[in-house]
Amino acid sequence: MNKVNKYRFGIPVNTESIVESMEIADEAPHRVDVDAQNRTIRYVMSPETVVMGLGESIRGINKRGWIYESNNTDQPHHEETVRSLYASQNFLLIWSGSDMFGLYLDYPGKAVFDIGYTREEDLTVTLEDMNCDLYVIEGDSLEDIVIRFREMAGHSYIPPKWAFGYGQSRWGYRNESDIRNVVKRYREAGIPLDMVYLDIDYMDHFKDFTVDDQAFPDFENFVKEMADQDIHLVPIIDAGVKIEKGYDVYEEGIKGDYFCKDKDGDPLVAAVWPGYVHFPDFLKAETREWFGDKYKYLVDMGIEGFWNDMNEPAIFYTRNTLQKAFEKLIELTGKELDINGYFELTATVGSISNNEEDYRSFYHEIDGRPVRHDKVHNLYGYNMTRSAGEALGRNYPGRRFLLFSRSSYVGMHRYGGVWTGDNSAWWSNLELNIKQMPALNMTGFLFCGADMGGFNHDTTEDLMMRWLEFCIFTPLMRNHSAIGTREQEFYQFEKTEDFKNLVSLRYALLPYIYQSFMTAVTENRMYFKPLCFDYTSDRRVAEVEDQLLVGDAVMIAPVYKQNASGRYVYLPEKMKLLRFRSYCDYDEEILEAGDHYVKASLNEVLVFVRPGHRLPVCIPGKSLADTDMEDISYITFD
Ligand code: MIG
């Protein structure tokens, strides 16, 4: 039975994350204990309870044993001990044997999820204030509960087909010739490529909806030149609008009253890449309409995809935090610094960015009333991307655009996908990537991926290759890295041929990947599933977190450890192992249910076909347009 109960506490902000209208129950919530006085929601876990969900967050698929905070943050250290990343998806899937249910907490402020951190058996959610909607979702299976939740939240975003190709990105491509060179080298190496991303350097002084005409003297023609080679250029858009007299976006924003306000009612001033900026008030429909229409400037020059960045929003500093830091420096100047002084000094300087006090110092306008930012903090990136998605839909009906965001909240999944932000070239972050995907899928975020190879720090050839082997399956497949790090385009490495075979394998599997993605969208299902979704009676499976089901036919078991020439795999049933070196070079083996050590050399990908299923394979071209996804053969397992 699929049943949902909706409970309301206080006067919540209407986030529009849920699109289905529903009666509010007037009895006390079942399943959980709500203590409005102490702003907590509590559930007592039994020893075997598994808690899944929380979308883009840190740690495992089972979230037990840590404390997580929904508090969207520009967090470049994706380590186990951080509590917040860029996104908030307050959905939990609680599974205790035959008993299971889902919880969705529609609350856009900071929420703390203590899942057995303080006390082993307590799951306690604590809010800043008790204004929220709480949904308790029942279902007969884990996937049933997810489906019911997703029906409430609305269908997920669908990108254009070419967006399922492979994309190369790097912060630091300076101009046309840098990009021409990337494309040339990919084509020469015979490695398929469909996209090149443009990072902030393409803009004129980091101003949104401008192009630097030194770097790109004839941008429109350049977009065309790339399109002729089946390459889509995908520019970045940042949240902050540069304060500059005469800059049309700034001028219009002031005139139209579209920016967030400080406590005196003036547009908030904060600093990001362009220097001082104002933040568009995306919670206001008029602002969304205005800013969204601006994407036309680039679409009219042939652009069909965007990535929205810095929309937590990230703040480098404000006059306020800077002032405090300078005052502290002056106060300490000339003094003999003792150890406390030293800590005071570093703490003051260290807190000028993304400062909580700054987030409490400005206001949005919702239904004509001012709402302090921190109360609705987690909605900002969602509404930036919604602004773009709504406008593109309005201005170009029937056309699909590539659109994804760094920051998100449930509801944004209807307008775009996400990438998981500034990860690092660490093996642990490849493992994290594997575990984040199903949690994101639960909450409707299906078009997702991480920066392959790692964004921060220098990658290694083997990490790059293992990461690619996983990203063959992620709908968003992008190689991205930070300025100053080792160059990690696939042609930079020694084993170019292996990279070519692996990227080509992605294209060969696209009929399956695309079909599974579309099924997940239309049926509100998962693209990446934890094994326990389909093998519910096998408790052992609940602990398998480094193997995933992809669609209905396939299980994958990525290698994510350095110097490993294989790995242990647990098979809940008999499956056919395919050990791919390329789409036309692979071994097959039938493996019985149980534990196996499976060999996988650095250039080999492990794919398992489930009984009664078949895997369609097509012949990969150099781009999506060059790949005939209809011309398929099948690898079957009866
Ligand atoms: O402060 O645009 O996550 O992908 O390369 C860094 C530069 C701003 C953060 C994004 C990253 C991008 C970078 N941006």
XYZ file of C-alpha atoms and ligand atoms in Angstrom:
652
model
C 0.000 0.000 0.000
C 1.314 3.406 -0.949
C 0.196 5.891 1.606
C 1.524 9.312 2.501
C 0.745 11.407 5.521
C 1.574 15.068 5.538
C 2.049 16.927 8.800
C 2.561 20.628 9.254
C 4.343 22.466 12.037
C 4.306 26.236 12.424
C 4.131 28.298 9.254
C 6.513 26.780 6.709
C 7.858 28.581 3.666
C 6.339 27.171 0.494
C 9.419 25.637 -1.138
C 7.484 24.080 -4.023
C 9.675 21.024 -3.725
C 6.493 18.921 -3.614
C 4.065 19.458 -6.470
C 1.236 17.163 -5.394
C -1.349 18.860 -3.233
C -2.303 16.922 -0.161
C -4.447 17.251 2.931
C -2.609 18.034 6.118
C -3.253 15.392 8.756
C -4.474 16.755 12.056
C -3.402 13.880 14.281
C 0.086 13.519 15.730
C 2.575 11.949 13.299
C 2.888 8.194 13.344
C 6.230 6.419 12.994
C 8.237 9.282 14.552
C 8.077 11.409 17.692
C 7.963 15.108 17.115
C 8.890 17.439 19.924
C 7.943 20.885 18.650
C 9.251 22.556 21.773
C 12.738 21.230 21.227
C 12.430 21.316 17.435
C 13.251 17.647 17.050
C 11.954 14.662 15.148
C 13.019 11.351 16.581
C 12.994 7.701 15.586
C 14.404 4.808 17.559
C 16.456 2.483 15.383
C 16.784 -1.217 16.012
C 20.202 -2.827 15.588
C 19.433 -3.950 12.031
C 17.890 -0.652 10.858
C 19.426 0.730 7.698
C 18.969 4.433 6.995
C 19.459 5.529 3.405
C 18.946 8.841 1.626
C 20.112 12.423 2.219
C 21.011 12.834 -1.454
C 24.383 14.435 -2.042
C 26.167 13.938 1.255
C 29.237 12.373 2.730
C 29.976 8.726 3.756
C 28.130 5.544 2.830
C 24.814 4.436 1.395
C 23.786 3.493 4.923
C 23.975 6.850 6.706
C 24.116 5.390 10.228
C 26.919 6.452 12.520
C 27.431 10.086 11.603
C 25.867 13.533 11.905
C 24.894 15.363 8.734
C 23.767 18.946 8.252
C 21.558 20.249 5.494
C 23.296 23.564 5.074
C 24.461 24.107 1.506
C 28.140 24.991 1.548
C 30.996 25.584 -0.865
C 32.967 22.733 0.710
C 36.055 21.666 -1.249
C 37.109 18.998 1.263
C 34.979 15.938 0.647
C 36.258 14.108 3.695
C 34.327 11.799 6.003
C 34.322 14.285 8.838
C 32.583 17.172 7.114
C 28.855 17.494 7.728
C 27.574 19.473 4.754
C 28.251 19.594 1.046
C 26.574 21.764 -1.586
C 23.118 20.236 -1.491
C 20.213 19.429 0.824
C 17.865 16.592 0.016
C 16.057 15.874 3.279
C 14.735 12.458 2.344
C 15.351 9.368 4.476
C 14.543 5.794 3.652
C 14.333 3.788 6.845
C 14.477 0.023 6.557
C 14.171 -2.363 9.497
C 13.604 -5.791 8.060
C 10.051 -6.152 6.759
C 9.211 -2.748 8.153
C 10.108 0.270 6.070
C 9.049 3.844 5.434
C 10.259 7.129 3.995
C 10.519 10.552 5.614
C 10.683 13.818 3.752
C 11.318 16.955 5.669
C 10.475 20.028 3.647
C 12.474 22.604 5.528
C 14.797 25.042 3.743
C 16.838 26.180 6.748
C 19.589 24.305 8.523
C 18.593 20.798 9.626
C 20.869 18.495 11.610
C 20.488 14.725 11.118
C 22.096 12.851 13.983
C 21.873 9.251 12.794
C 23.276 7.254 15.673
C 26.137 9.681 16.235
C 25.273 10.747 19.770
C 23.430 7.572 20.745
C 23.650 4.427 18.704
C 19.912 3.843 18.487
C 18.674 7.412 18.112
C 17.916 9.088 14.859
C 17.276 12.715 15.758
C 16.624 15.561 13.385
C 16.950 19.039 14.863
C 15.735 22.193 13.135
C 16.543 25.858 13.724
C 12.862 26.663 14.049
C 9.763 24.507 13.968
C 8.266 25.621 10.662
C 8.204 22.644 8.352
C 6.189 20.067 6.484
C 6.890 16.469 7.317
C 5.834 13.602 5.057
C 5.719 9.995 6.191
C 5.631 7.696 3.196
C 4.617 4.041 3.350
C 5.168 1.415 0.699
C 5.580 -2.303 0.176
C 9.178 -2.124 -0.948
C 12.070 0.308 -0.851
C 11.558 1.230 -4.475
C 7.798 1.643 -3.923
C 8.490 4.250 -1.264
C 10.890 6.060 -3.563
C 8.354 5.988 -6.398
C 5.650 7.398 -4.144
C 7.975 10.171 -2.974
C 8.998 11.016 -6.513
C 5.380 11.165 -7.671
C 4.868 13.840 -5.049
C 7.988 15.728 -6.110
C 7.357 15.639 -9.857
C 9.203 14.083 -12.790
C 12.935 14.485 -13.140
C 14.676 16.644 -15.707
C 15.623 15.150 -19.085
C 18.695 16.502 -20.895
C 19.259 16.338 -24.655
C 20.687 13.066 -25.946
C 24.125 14.472 -26.738
C 24.513 15.348 -23.053
C 24.987 11.604 -22.451
C 28.246 11.851 -24.379
C 31.609 12.504 -22.822
C 32.616 16.056 -21.897
C 36.003 17.614 -21.269
C 36.289 20.508 -18.885
C 39.058 22.350 -17.120
C 39.251 25.576 -15.216
C 41.998 27.352 -17.118
C 41.196 26.974 -20.837
C 41.838 30.576 -21.761
C 40.666 31.124 -25.306
C 39.538 29.692 -28.633
C 42.886 28.225 -29.448
C 43.103 26.331 -26.149
C 39.716 24.786 -26.883
C 40.471 24.076 -30.535
C 43.553 22.251 -29.352
C 41.603 20.088 -26.889
C 39.151 19.052 -29.590
C 41.907 18.439 -32.111
C 43.810 16.201 -29.757
C 40.728 14.189 -28.807
C 39.823 13.703 -32.439
C 43.411 12.758 -33.342
C 43.499 10.206 -30.535
C 40.150 8.794 -31.673
C 38.615 9.304 -28.225
C 34.903 10.181 -28.495
C 33.936 13.650 -27.295
C 30.674 15.615 -27.356
C 31.222 18.583 -25.088
C 33.816 21.072 -24.009
C 32.920 23.132 -20.972
C 33.736 26.800 -20.607
C 34.735 27.808 -17.099
C 34.735 31.394 -15.772
C 37.613 32.448 -18.010
C 35.340 32.828 -21.064
C 33.553 35.773 -19.492
C 34.535 39.404 -19.601
C 35.732 40.070 -16.028
C 33.559 37.217 -14.728
C 30.388 39.052 -15.701
C 27.431 36.737 -16.357
C 26.109 36.786 -19.918
C 29.198 38.371 -21.413
C 32.014 36.872 -23.476
C 35.607 38.100 -23.365
C 36.178 39.364 -26.888
C 39.962 39.143 -26.629
C 39.745 35.431 -25.945
C 36.793 34.838 -28.284
C 36.807 37.542 -30.992
C 33.864 35.951 -32.813
C 32.128 33.731 -30.300
C 29.086 32.952 -32.413
C 31.249 31.691 -35.231
C 33.393 29.736 -32.848
C 30.319 27.984 -31.425
C 29.422 27.096 -34.987
C 32.922 25.903 -35.821
C 32.702 23.555 -32.829
C 29.168 22.431 -33.692
C 30.436 21.464 -37.131
C 32.718 19.020 -35.355
C 29.871 17.708 -33.146
C 31.161 19.633 -30.138
C 28.785 21.459 -27.815
C 30.290 24.278 -25.789
C 28.814 24.453 -22.292
C 29.451 27.736 -20.461
C 29.332 28.264 -16.699
C 27.010 30.843 -15.109
C 27.779 32.172 -11.625
C 25.198 33.371 -9.129
C 26.646 36.820 -8.356
C 26.141 39.795 -10.685
C 29.091 42.192 -10.887
C 28.446 45.695 -9.615
C 29.519 47.866 -12.515
C 27.921 50.999 -13.880
C 26.795 50.462 -17.446
C 26.807 46.647 -17.304
C 23.306 45.810 -18.508
C 22.625 42.901 -16.141
C 23.614 45.014 -13.154
C 21.642 48.049 -14.351
C 18.509 46.034 -15.073
C 18.786 44.261 -11.730
C 18.854 47.580 -9.879
C 16.086 49.063 -11.945
C 13.839 46.016 -11.624
C 14.584 45.607 -7.897
C 15.741 42.033 -8.483
C 18.536 41.694 -5.904
C 18.643 40.424 -2.334
C 18.567 43.232 0.243
C 20.640 43.949 3.311
C 19.006 45.012 6.591
C 18.803 48.640 5.423
C 16.941 47.655 2.291
C 19.890 48.213 -0.060
C 21.107 45.461 -2.384
C 23.457 43.160 -0.498
C 27.114 43.636 -1.423
C 29.293 40.508 -1.318
C 32.468 39.511 -3.103
C 33.011 36.551 -5.406
C 34.978 36.182 -8.687
C 33.960 39.499 -10.292
C 34.778 41.379 -7.071
C 31.743 42.967 -5.469
C 28.442 41.555 -6.651
C 24.739 41.589 -5.886
C 22.873 38.301 -5.593
C 19.687 37.966 -7.640
C 16.750 37.171 -5.384
C 15.811 33.908 -7.064
C 13.009 33.312 -4.573
C 11.079 36.099 -6.284
C 9.211 35.032 -9.426
C 9.982 38.332 -11.199
C 13.708 37.860 -10.616
C 13.599 34.301 -11.880
C 11.854 35.429 -15.019
C 14.299 38.267 -15.630
C 17.518 36.340 -14.934
C 16.316 33.243 -16.773
C 15.646 35.289 -19.890
C 19.316 36.371 -19.861
C 20.418 32.874 -20.907
C 19.031 33.856 -24.318
C 22.126 35.938 -24.920
C 24.160 32.728 -25.173
C 21.448 30.526 -26.687
C 21.095 33.018 -29.527
C 24.763 32.389 -30.291
C 24.200 28.647 -30.520
C 24.740 27.520 -26.917
C 22.536 24.631 -25.728
C 23.827 23.860 -22.275
C 24.873 25.526 -19.015
C 26.273 24.731 -15.581
C 25.252 26.972 -12.698
C 27.982 27.521 -10.126
C 28.594 29.317 -6.810
C 24.918 29.140 -5.963
C 24.955 28.088 -2.291
C 25.578 31.041 -2.612
C 29.330 31.004 -2.002
C 30.671 34.261 -0.574
C 34.414 34.988 -0.537
C 33.972 37.961 1.767
C 31.738 40.900 2.598
C 32.679 44.372 3.803
C 31.564 43.216 7.222
C 33.796 40.144 7.507
C 36.694 41.998 5.929
C 36.295 44.881 8.352
C 36.328 42.506 11.305
C 39.450 40.791 10.038
C 41.272 44.089 9.522
C 40.239 45.346 12.950
C 41.581 42.184 14.502
C 44.839 42.559 12.604
C 45.219 46.134 13.784
C 44.354 45.146 17.330
C 47.024 42.462 17.275
C 49.664 44.435 15.398
C 52.785 45.063 17.422
C 51.593 42.829 20.243
C 53.509 39.823 21.374
C 51.212 37.063 19.978
C 50.644 34.317 22.496
C 49.172 31.031 21.424
C 45.599 32.261 21.956
C 46.322 35.343 19.910
C 47.610 33.157 17.135
C 44.406 31.105 17.075
C 42.323 34.265 17.242
C 44.206 35.647 14.281
C 43.823 32.592 12.054
C 40.184 32.126 13.063
C 39.290 35.703 12.157
C 40.989 35.571 8.802
C 39.664 32.053 8.176
C 36.054 33.080 8.713
C 35.750 35.811 6.126
C 34.344 33.306 3.582
C 30.876 31.710 3.710
C 30.287 33.284 7.089
C 27.117 32.316 8.978
C 26.694 35.886 10.163
C 26.662 37.080 6.551
C 23.970 34.550 5.699
C 21.866 36.044 8.494
C 22.391 39.583 7.230
C 20.329 39.670 4.058
C 16.784 39.178 2.883
C 14.632 37.673 0.171
C 11.167 38.796 -0.765
C 8.574 36.024 -0.608
C 4.929 36.946 -1.282
C 5.852 40.580 -0.755
C 7.386 39.956 2.668
C 11.070 39.994 3.650
C 12.479 36.609 4.703
C 15.947 36.387 6.207
C 18.290 34.393 4.026
C 19.356 31.737 6.538
C 15.697 30.668 6.907
C 15.625 29.666 3.239
C 19.331 29.217 2.577
C 19.072 25.800 0.949
C 16.664 27.030 -1.732
C 19.056 29.399 -3.451
C 20.793 27.139 -5.996
C 17.514 25.318 -6.639
C 15.830 28.557 -7.630
C 18.743 29.781 -9.712
C 18.501 26.632 -11.802
C 14.731 26.795 -11.797
C 15.022 30.335 -13.160
C 17.101 29.024 -16.085
C 14.957 25.917 -16.608
C 11.667 27.817 -16.597
C 12.958 30.493 -18.944
C 14.494 28.049 -21.408
C 11.212 26.125 -21.404
C 9.252 29.316 -21.947
C 11.500 30.786 -24.622
C 12.276 27.605 -26.530
C 9.270 25.330 -26.135
C 9.917 21.711 -26.984
C 13.698 22.054 -26.968
C 15.924 20.272 -24.501
C 18.894 21.993 -22.880
C 21.719 20.636 -20.814
C 21.460 22.199 -17.387
C 23.020 21.283 -14.098
C 23.857 22.989 -10.866
C 26.273 22.778 -7.983
C 23.829 23.601 -5.204
C 20.426 21.946 -4.997
C 17.333 21.049 -2.962
C 14.495 18.655 -3.754
C 12.408 20.309 -6.476
C 15.418 21.328 -8.514
C 15.448 17.820 -9.980
C 12.603 18.960 -12.242
C 14.786 21.607 -13.879
C 18.296 20.193 -14.059
C 20.906 17.769 -12.819
C 23.824 18.233 -10.446
C 27.510 17.672 -10.333
C 28.937 17.004 -6.919
C 31.326 19.958 -6.771
C 34.984 20.313 -5.954
C 36.086 16.807 -5.070
C 39.732 15.777 -5.005
C 41.966 13.404 -6.923
C 41.692 10.857 -4.117
C 40.706 7.208 -4.326
C 38.355 7.864 -1.410
C 36.501 10.423 -3.515
C 35.985 7.879 -6.292
C 34.441 5.613 -3.678
C 32.283 8.500 -2.474
C 31.120 9.126 -6.034
C 29.849 5.526 -6.221
C 27.920 5.873 -2.960
C 26.445 9.304 -3.666
C 24.744 8.336 -6.906
C 21.939 6.093 -5.602
C 21.174 8.544 -2.793
C 20.813 11.340 -5.335
C 18.612 9.136 -7.523
C 16.205 8.505 -4.642
C 15.416 12.196 -4.490
C 14.858 12.609 -8.223
C 18.346 13.723 -9.211
C 19.029 11.329 -12.054
C 21.261 13.371 -14.339
C 24.281 13.481 -12.058
C 27.996 12.953 -12.005
C 31.196 13.953 -10.248
C 34.359 15.561 -11.581
C 36.049 12.495 -13.043
C 39.670 12.123 -12.019
C 39.166 14.618 -9.214
C 38.956 18.410 -9.310
C 41.494 19.433 -6.668
C 45.093 18.139 -6.587
C 47.103 16.175 -9.111
C 45.492 13.017 -10.401
C 47.336 9.857 -11.413
C 46.867 7.839 -14.561
C 45.491 4.806 -12.718
C 43.023 6.843 -10.652
C 41.856 8.555 -13.834
C 41.298 5.213 -15.532
C 39.483 3.566 -12.639
C 37.329 6.660 -12.234
C 36.489 6.598 -15.934
C 35.482 2.940 -15.607
C 32.816 3.993 -13.106
C 31.804 7.127 -15.040
C 31.023 4.997 -18.090
C 27.750 4.527 -16.208
C 27.052 7.992 -14.776
C 24.549 9.921 -16.897
C 26.671 13.073 -16.556
C 30.166 12.072 -17.665
C 32.639 14.904 -17.306
C 36.376 15.184 -16.793
C 36.985 18.420 -14.876
C 39.932 19.775 -12.911
C 41.133 22.899 -11.172
C 43.544 25.451 -12.531
C 47.108 24.691 -11.465
C 46.625 20.922 -11.171
C 48.095 18.294 -13.469
C 46.476 18.329 -16.898
C 44.151 15.358 -17.127
C 42.680 15.251 -20.612
C 42.895 11.578 -21.612
C 45.449 12.272 -24.338
C 47.877 13.557 -21.685
C 48.508 10.024 -20.421
C 50.665 7.174 -21.583
C 47.888 4.613 -22.093
C 45.822 6.694 -24.508
C 44.612 3.576 -26.293
C 43.021 2.201 -23.120
C 41.282 5.515 -22.466
C 40.000 5.471 -26.019
C 38.605 1.944 -25.611
C 36.933 2.821 -22.329
C 35.285 6.026 -23.532
C 34.174 4.143 -26.638
C 32.659 1.483 -24.370
C 30.497 4.196 -22.829
C 29.200 5.098 -26.285
C 28.639 1.425 -27.113
C 26.533 1.045 -23.949
C 24.529 4.224 -24.560
C 21.426 2.417 -25.823
C 21.241 0.708 -22.431
C 22.271 3.748 -20.407
C 19.838 6.064 -22.157
C 16.967 3.580 -21.990
C 17.534 2.916 -18.291
C 17.738 6.639 -17.607
C 14.487 7.321 -19.454
C 12.720 4.488 -17.635
C 13.877 5.949 -14.339
C 12.475 9.349 -15.331
C 9.121 8.216 -16.661
C 8.445 5.627 -13.946
C 9.959 7.686 -11.102
C 12.422 4.901 -10.490
C 16.126 4.630 -9.777
C 18.851 4.552 -12.394
C 21.515 3.536 -9.855
C 20.108 1.225 -7.176
C 21.735 -0.186 -4.054
C 21.564 -3.995 -4.280
C 19.154 -4.208 -1.343
C 16.415 -2.622 -3.456
C 16.099 -5.771 -5.552
C 17.441 -8.445 -3.224
C 15.422 -7.667 -0.126
C 15.396 -11.076 1.470
C 19.190 -11.328 1.584
C 20.331 -9.310 4.629
C 23.959 -9.690 3.651
C 23.214 -7.516 0.619
C 22.306 -4.562 2.833
C 25.996 -4.196 3.588
C 27.154 -4.196 -0.014
C 27.807 -0.545 -0.803
C 30.471 -0.732 -3.500
C 28.435 -2.557 -6.114
C 25.404 -0.957 -7.759
C 22.547 -2.039 -9.951
C 22.332 0.057 -13.098
C 18.839 -0.144 -14.555
C 17.228 -3.580 -14.450
C 19.681 -5.738 -16.353
C 23.082 -4.938 -14.946
C 25.174 -4.855 -11.786
C 28.527 -3.074 -11.681
C 31.445 -3.553 -9.304
C 33.934 -0.718 -9.829
C 37.535 -1.042 -8.682
C 38.350 1.967 -6.506
C 41.632 1.004 -4.851
C 45.103 1.794 -6.112
C 47.308 -1.067 -7.306
C 44.419 -3.526 -7.186
C 44.249 -6.029 -10.018
C 40.814 -7.214 -9.000
C 38.322 -7.098 -6.165
C 35.866 -9.122 -4.102
C 32.355 -9.166 -5.473
C 29.246 -10.531 -3.777
C 26.670 -12.044 -6.102
C 23.157 -12.291 -4.647
C 22.280 -14.610 -7.526
C 23.941 -16.302 -10.487
C 25.098 -13.747 -13.053
C 27.080 -13.486 -16.245
C 30.328 -11.600 -15.792
C 31.544 -9.469 -18.688
C 35.094 -8.272 -18.327
C 35.307 -5.477 -20.905
C 38.540 -4.120 -22.332
C 36.576 -2.547 -25.132
C 33.102 -2.977 -26.543
C 34.328 -5.717 -28.881
C 37.007 -7.248 -26.671
C 35.716 -8.916 -23.512
C 35.631 -12.226 -21.614
C 32.434 -13.867 -20.422
C 32.003 -16.148 -17.477
C 28.995 -17.436 -15.551
C 29.421 -16.976 -11.816
C 27.305 -18.663 -9.156
C 25.727 -16.715 -6.294
C 28.138 -15.986 -3.438
C 31.551 -14.455 -2.879
C 34.099 -14.216 -5.629
C 37.453 -12.639 -6.153
C 37.249 -11.215 -9.657
C 40.289 -10.075 -11.590
C 40.189 -6.696 -13.296
C 43.371 -5.297 -14.796
C 43.683 -1.557 -14.897
C 42.001 -1.320 -18.294
C 39.173 -3.772 -17.520
C 35.592 -2.989 -16.488
C 33.431 -5.478 -14.593
C 29.817 -5.673 -15.727
C 27.417 -8.387 -14.552
C 24.296 -9.292 -16.510
C 21.396 -10.521 -14.406
C 19.516 -13.701 -15.312
C 16.788 -13.264 -17.896
C 18.262 -10.024 -19.131
C 20.241 -8.777 -22.087
C 22.618 -5.922 -22.633
C 22.273 -3.996 -25.896
C 25.522 -2.781 -27.452
C 25.976 -0.476 -30.428
C 29.016 0.558 -32.430
C 30.578 3.676 -30.916
C 31.361 6.700 -33.059
C 33.417 9.794 -32.306
C 30.352 11.597 -30.926
C 26.685 10.922 -30.208
C 25.684 12.164 -33.642
C 28.180 9.743 -35.122
C 26.860 6.772 -33.094
C 23.909 4.795 -34.395
C 22.098 3.836 -31.205
C 19.512 1.865 -33.194
C 22.011 -0.555 -34.684
C 22.454 -2.905 -31.755
C 23.487 -6.413 -30.925
C 22.768 -8.106 -27.610
C 24.785 -9.860 -24.967
C 22.261 -12.131 -23.316
C 22.005 -14.233 -20.182
C 18.984 -16.541 -19.979
O 35.733 29.277 -6.606
O 34.810 28.517 -11.807
O 32.946 24.039 -8.397
O 33.952 23.481 -10.942
O 35.985 25.146 -11.906
C 35.810 28.256 -7.563
C 35.890 27.959 -11.145
C 34.733 28.452 -8.564
C 33.946 26.183 -8.456
C 33.405 25.048 -9.249
C 34.464 24.526 -10.179
C 34.942 25.639 -11.089
C 35.460 26.813 -10.246
N 34.397 27.259 -9.325
